[in-house]
Coordinates of N, CA and C in Angstrom, one line a residue:
X22 N 19.8 3.9 13.6 CA 18.8 4.0 13.4 C 19.0 3.9 12.0
X23 N 18.8 2.7 10.9 CA 18.8 2.9 9.8 C 17.3 3.0 9.1
X24 N 17.3 3.8 8.2 CA 17.0 3.9 7.2 C 17.1 3.6 5.5
X25 N 16.1 3.2 5.2 CA 16.0 2.6 3.3 C 14.7 4.2 3.4
X26 N 15.2 4.9 2.4 CA 14.3 5.6 1.2 C 14.5 5.9 -0.1
X27 N 13.0 5.6 -1.0 CA 13.4 5.2 -2.3 C 12.0 6.2 -2.4
X28 N 12.9 6.4 -3.5 CA 12.1 8.2 -3.9 C 11.5 7.7 -5.8
X29 N 10.4 7.8 -5.9 CA 9.8 7.7 -7.7 C 10.1 9.4 -8.4
X30 N 10.6 9.3 -9.1 CA 10.6 10.4 -9.9 C 9.8 10.6 -10.9
X31 N 9.1 11.4 -11.3 CA 8.2 11.5 -12.4 C 9.0 11.1 -14.2
X32 N 10.2 11.3 -14.3 CA 10.7 11.5 -15.6 C 11.8 10.6 -15.6
X33 N 12.7 9.8 -16.5 CA 14.1 9.4 -16.1 C 15.1 10.9 -15.8
X34 N 14.9 11.8 -17.1 CA 15.5 13.2 -17.1 C 15.6 13.8 -15.7
X35 N 14.0 13.3 -14.7 CA 13.6 13.8 -13.0 C 15.0 13.6 -12.1
X36 N 15.0 11.9 -12.9 CA 16.0 11.0 -11.7 C 17.0 11.1 -11.9
X37 N 17.8 11.9 -13.1 CA 19.3 11.9 -13.3 C 19.6 13.2 -13.0
X38 N 18.7 14.5 -12.8 CA 19.7 15.3 -12.4 C 18.9 15.2 -10.3
X39 N 18.3 14.4 -10.5 CA 17.8 14.3 -8.6 C 19.3 13.4 -8.0
X40 N 19.5 12.6 -9.4 CA 20.7 11.4 -9.0 C 22.2 11.9 -8.5
X41 N 22.0 13.2 -9.6 CA 24.0 13.8 -9.6 C 24.0 15.0 -9.5
X42 N 23.0 15.8 -9.0 CA 23.0 17.1 -8.4 C 22.6 17.0 -6.9
X43 N 21.1 16.8 -6.9 CA 20.3 17.1 -5.5 C 20.7 16.1 -4.5
X44 N 20.4 15.2 -4.9 CA 20.9 14.1 -3.9 C 22.5 14.4 -3.3
X45 N 23.1 14.0 -3.9 CA 24.6 14.4 -3.6 C 24.6 15.8 -2.5
X46 N 24.3 16.8 -3.0 CA 23.8 18.0 -2.1 C 23.6 18.2 -0.4
X47 N 22.8 16.3 -0.3 CA 21.9 16.5 0.7 C 23.2 15.8 1.8
X48 N 24.3 15.0 1.0 CA 24.6 14.7 2.2 C 25.8 15.0 3.0
X49 N 26.3 16.2 3.0 CA 26.8 17.1 3.6 C 25.8 17.7 4.8
X50 N 24.8 18.2 4.1 CA 23.9 18.8 4.9 C 22.9 17.7 5.4
X51 N 22.6 16.6 5.8 CA 22.3 15.6 6.6 C 23.0 15.5 7.5
X52 N 24.7 15.4 7.2 CA 25.9 15.7 8.2 C 25.8 16.6 9.6
X53 N 25.7 17.3 9.1 CA 25.1 18.9 10.0 C 23.6 18.1 11.0
X54 N 23.4 17.5 9.9 CA 21.5 17.2 11.4 C 22.6 16.1 12.2
X55 N 23.4 15.6 12.5 CA 23.6 13.7 12.5 C 23.3 12.7 11.5
X56 N 22.9 13.0 10.4 CA 22.5 11.3 9.7 C 23.4 11.5 8.7
X57 N 24.4 10.1 8.7 CA 25.0 9.8 7.7 C 24.4 9.1 6.6
X58 N 25.0 9.4 5.8 CA 24.6 8.7 4.0 C 25.7 7.7 3.8
X59 N 24.3 6.5 4.0 CA 25.7 5.0 3.8 C 25.8 5.1 1.8
X60 N 24.7 5.5 0.8 CA 25.0 4.9 -0.1 C 23.3 5.7 -0.9
X61 N 23.4 6.0 -2.6 CA 22.8 6.4 -2.9 C 22.4 5.5 -4.5
X62 N 21.1 5.2 -4.8 CA 21.5 4.1 -5.7 C 20.2 4.0 -6.8
X63 N 20.9 3.7 -8.1 CA 19.0 4.1 -9.1 C 18.9 2.6 -8.9
X64 N 17.9 2.5 -9.8 CA 16.9 1.1 -9.4 C 17.7 0.5 -10.6
X65 N 18.0 -0.7 -11.2 CA 18.6 -1.0 -12.0 C 17.5 -0.9 -13.5
X66 N 16.1 -1.3 -13.1 CA 14.9 -0.9 -13.8 C 14.8 0.4 -14.3
X67 N 15.1 0.7 -15.5 CA 15.3 1.9 -15.7 C 14.3 2.8 -16.5
X68 N 13.1 1.9 -15.9 CA 11.8 2.6 -16.5 C 10.7 2.6 -15.5
X69 N 11.6 2.6 -14.0 CA 11.0 2.6 -12.6 C 11.2 4.2 -12.3
X70 N 12.6 4.6 -12.6 CA 12.5 6.1 -12.3 C 12.9 6.7 -10.8
X71 N 13.7 5.5 -9.8 CA 13.8 5.6 -8.8 C 15.1 5.7 -8.3
X72 N 15.2 6.5 -6.9 CA 16.6 6.2 -6.0 C 16.5 5.7 -5.1
X73 N 17.0 5.7 -4.6 CA 17.2 4.1 -3.1 C 18.4 5.2 -2.7
X74 N 18.1 5.4 -1.3 CA 19.1 6.2 -0.3 C 19.2 5.1 1.1
X75 N 20.4 4.9 1.7 CA 20.5 4.3 2.5 C 21.8 5.6 3.6
X76 N 20.4 5.6 4.8 CA 21.1 6.6 5.4 C 21.3 5.8 7.1
X77 N 21.7 6.7 8.1 CA 21.4 6.4 9.1 C 21.5 7.9 10.6
X78 N 20.0 7.2 11.7 CA 20.4 9.2 12.3 C 20.8 8.5 13.8
X79 N 21.2 9.1 14.0 CA 22.2 9.0 15.5 C 21.2 8.2 16.4
X80 N 21.9 7.6 17.6 CA 21.3 6.9 18.5 C 20.3 8.0 19.4
X81 N 18.9 7.4 19.2 CA 18.4 8.0 20.2 C 17.4 9.0 19.3
X82 N 18.1 9.3 18.3 CA 17.1 10.3 17.3 C 15.9 9.9 17.4
X83 N 15.0 11.3 16.6 CA 13.4 10.4 16.4 C 13.5 10.9 14.8
X84 N 13.9 10.0 14.2 CA 13.5 10.3 12.5 C 12.8 11.1 12.0
X85 N 11.8 11.1 12.2 CA 10.8 12.0 12.1 C 10.9 13.2 12.0
X86 N 11.5 13.5 13.2 CA 11.9 15.1 13.8 C 13.0 15.7 12.7
X87 N 14.1 14.6 13.5 CA 14.9 15.1 12.0 C 14.6 15.0 11.1
X88 N 14.2 14.5 10.1 CA 14.0 14.9 8.8 C 12.9 16.2 8.4
X89 N 11.9 16.4 9.7 CA 11.0 17.7 9.7 C 11.9 18.9 10.1
X90 N 13.3 18.6 10.7 CA 13.8 19.7 10.8 C 14.6 20.2 9.6
X91 N 15.9 19.2 9.0 CA 16.3 18.9 7.9 C 15.4 20.2 7.2
X92 N 14.2 19.1 6.4 CA 13.2 20.3 5.5 C 12.9 21.1 5.7
X93 N 12.9 21.8 7.2 CA 12.8 23.5 7.3 C 13.7 24.2 7.2
X94 N 14.8 23.7 6.8 CA 16.2 24.5 7.0 C 16.6 25.0 5.5
X95 N 16.8 25.7 5.6 CA 18.0 26.8 4.8 C 19.2 25.6 3.9
X96 N 19.6 25.0 4.9 CA 20.4 23.8 3.7 C 19.6 23.2 3.0
X97 N 18.2 22.4 3.0 CA 17.2 21.7 2.2 C 17.1 22.5 0.9
X98 N 16.5 23.6 1.6 CA 16.4 24.7 0.5 C 17.3 24.9 -0.1
X99 N 18.6 25.1 -0.2 CA 19.4 25.2 -1.0 C 20.2 23.8 -1.4
X100 N 19.5 22.6 -0.7 CA 20.2 21.4 -1.8 C 19.2 21.6 -3.1
X101 N 18.2 21.4 -2.2 CA 16.8 21.6 -4.1 C 17.4 22.9 -5.0
X102 N 17.2 23.6 -4.6 CA 17.2 25.0 -5.6 C 17.5 24.7 -6.8
X103 N 17.2 25.1 -7.6 CA 16.8 24.5 -9.3 C 16.0 22.9 -9.4
X104 N 15.1 22.9 -8.5 CA 14.9 20.9 -8.5 C 13.5 21.4 -8.9
X105 N 12.4 20.8 -9.2 CA 11.0 21.0 -9.3 C 11.0 20.2 -8.4
X106 N 10.3 19.9 -7.2 CA 9.9 19.0 -6.2 C 8.2 18.4 -6.7
X107 N 7.8 18.8 -7.7 CA 6.2 18.3 -7.9 C 7.4 17.3 -8.7
X108 N 8.7 16.6 -9.6 CA 9.2 15.7 -9.8 C 9.1 14.5 -9.4
X109 N 9.3 15.0 -7.6 CA 9.3 13.3 -7.0 C 7.8 13.1 -6.8
X110 N 7.2 11.8 -7.0 CA 6.0 11.6 -7.2 C 5.6 10.6 -6.2
X111 N 6.7 10.5 -5.7 CA 6.0 9.1 -4.6 C 7.5 8.9 -3.1
X112 N 7.7 9.1 -1.8 CA 8.6 8.6 -1.3 C 8.1 7.5 -0.2
X113 N 8.7 6.1 -0.3 CA 8.7 5.7 0.6 C 9.8 5.6 1.9
X114 N 9.7 5.2 2.9 CA 10.5 5.1 4.4 C 10.4 3.6 4.7
X115 N 11.4 3.0 5.1 CA 11.5 2.3 6.0 C 12.5 2.2 7.2
X116 N 12.4 2.2 8.7 CA 13.2 2.2 9.3 C 13.8 0.9 9.4
X117 N 14.8 0.0 10.2 CA 15.7 -0.6 9.5 C 16.6 -0.8 11.0
X118 N 16.5 -2.3 11.8 CA 17.8 -2.3 13.4 C 18.1 -3.9 11.9
X119 N 19.4 -3.5 12.2 CA 20.9 -4.3 11.6 C 20.2 -5.4 12.5
X120 N 20.5 -6.9 11.8 CA 20.7 -8.6 12.6 C 22.0 -8.1 13.6
X121 N 22.0 -9.0 13.8 CA 23.3 -8.9 14.9 C 24.6 -9.4 14.3
X122 N 24.7 -10.3 13.5 CA 25.8 -10.2 12.6 C 26.0 -9.5 10.8
X123 N 25.2 -8.0 11.3 CA 25.1 -7.4 10.0 C 26.5 -6.4 10.0
X124 N 26.9 -6.1 9.1 CA 28.7 -5.3 8.9 C 28.2 -3.8 9.6
X125 N 26.9 -3.2 8.8 CA 26.4 -2.1 9.4 C 25.6 -1.8 10.8
X126 N 26.5 -3.2 11.9 CA 25.7 -3.0 13.1 C 26.8 -2.1 13.7

């Protein structure tokens, strides 16, 4: 199962820090929880301060349980060290099922 995650950051500086330092740290940490990162992007509109990530959970996994376990882990704490979590003002999550002919099916 795929998931798009939209993170809205408080400032352009917080977005830059999250996109270049902290989210890249999540990639190997999430892999240890069976989660594959397919990409991370920043919104083209610089005024939105938004990062978008496309991830995939293993077959049969419960995304909520995996996310809760990851966020309670020492790996997540290490990934976020030095980042003020208050700079993330909103997180939206959209679960996706690939269409039959999708290259990511």
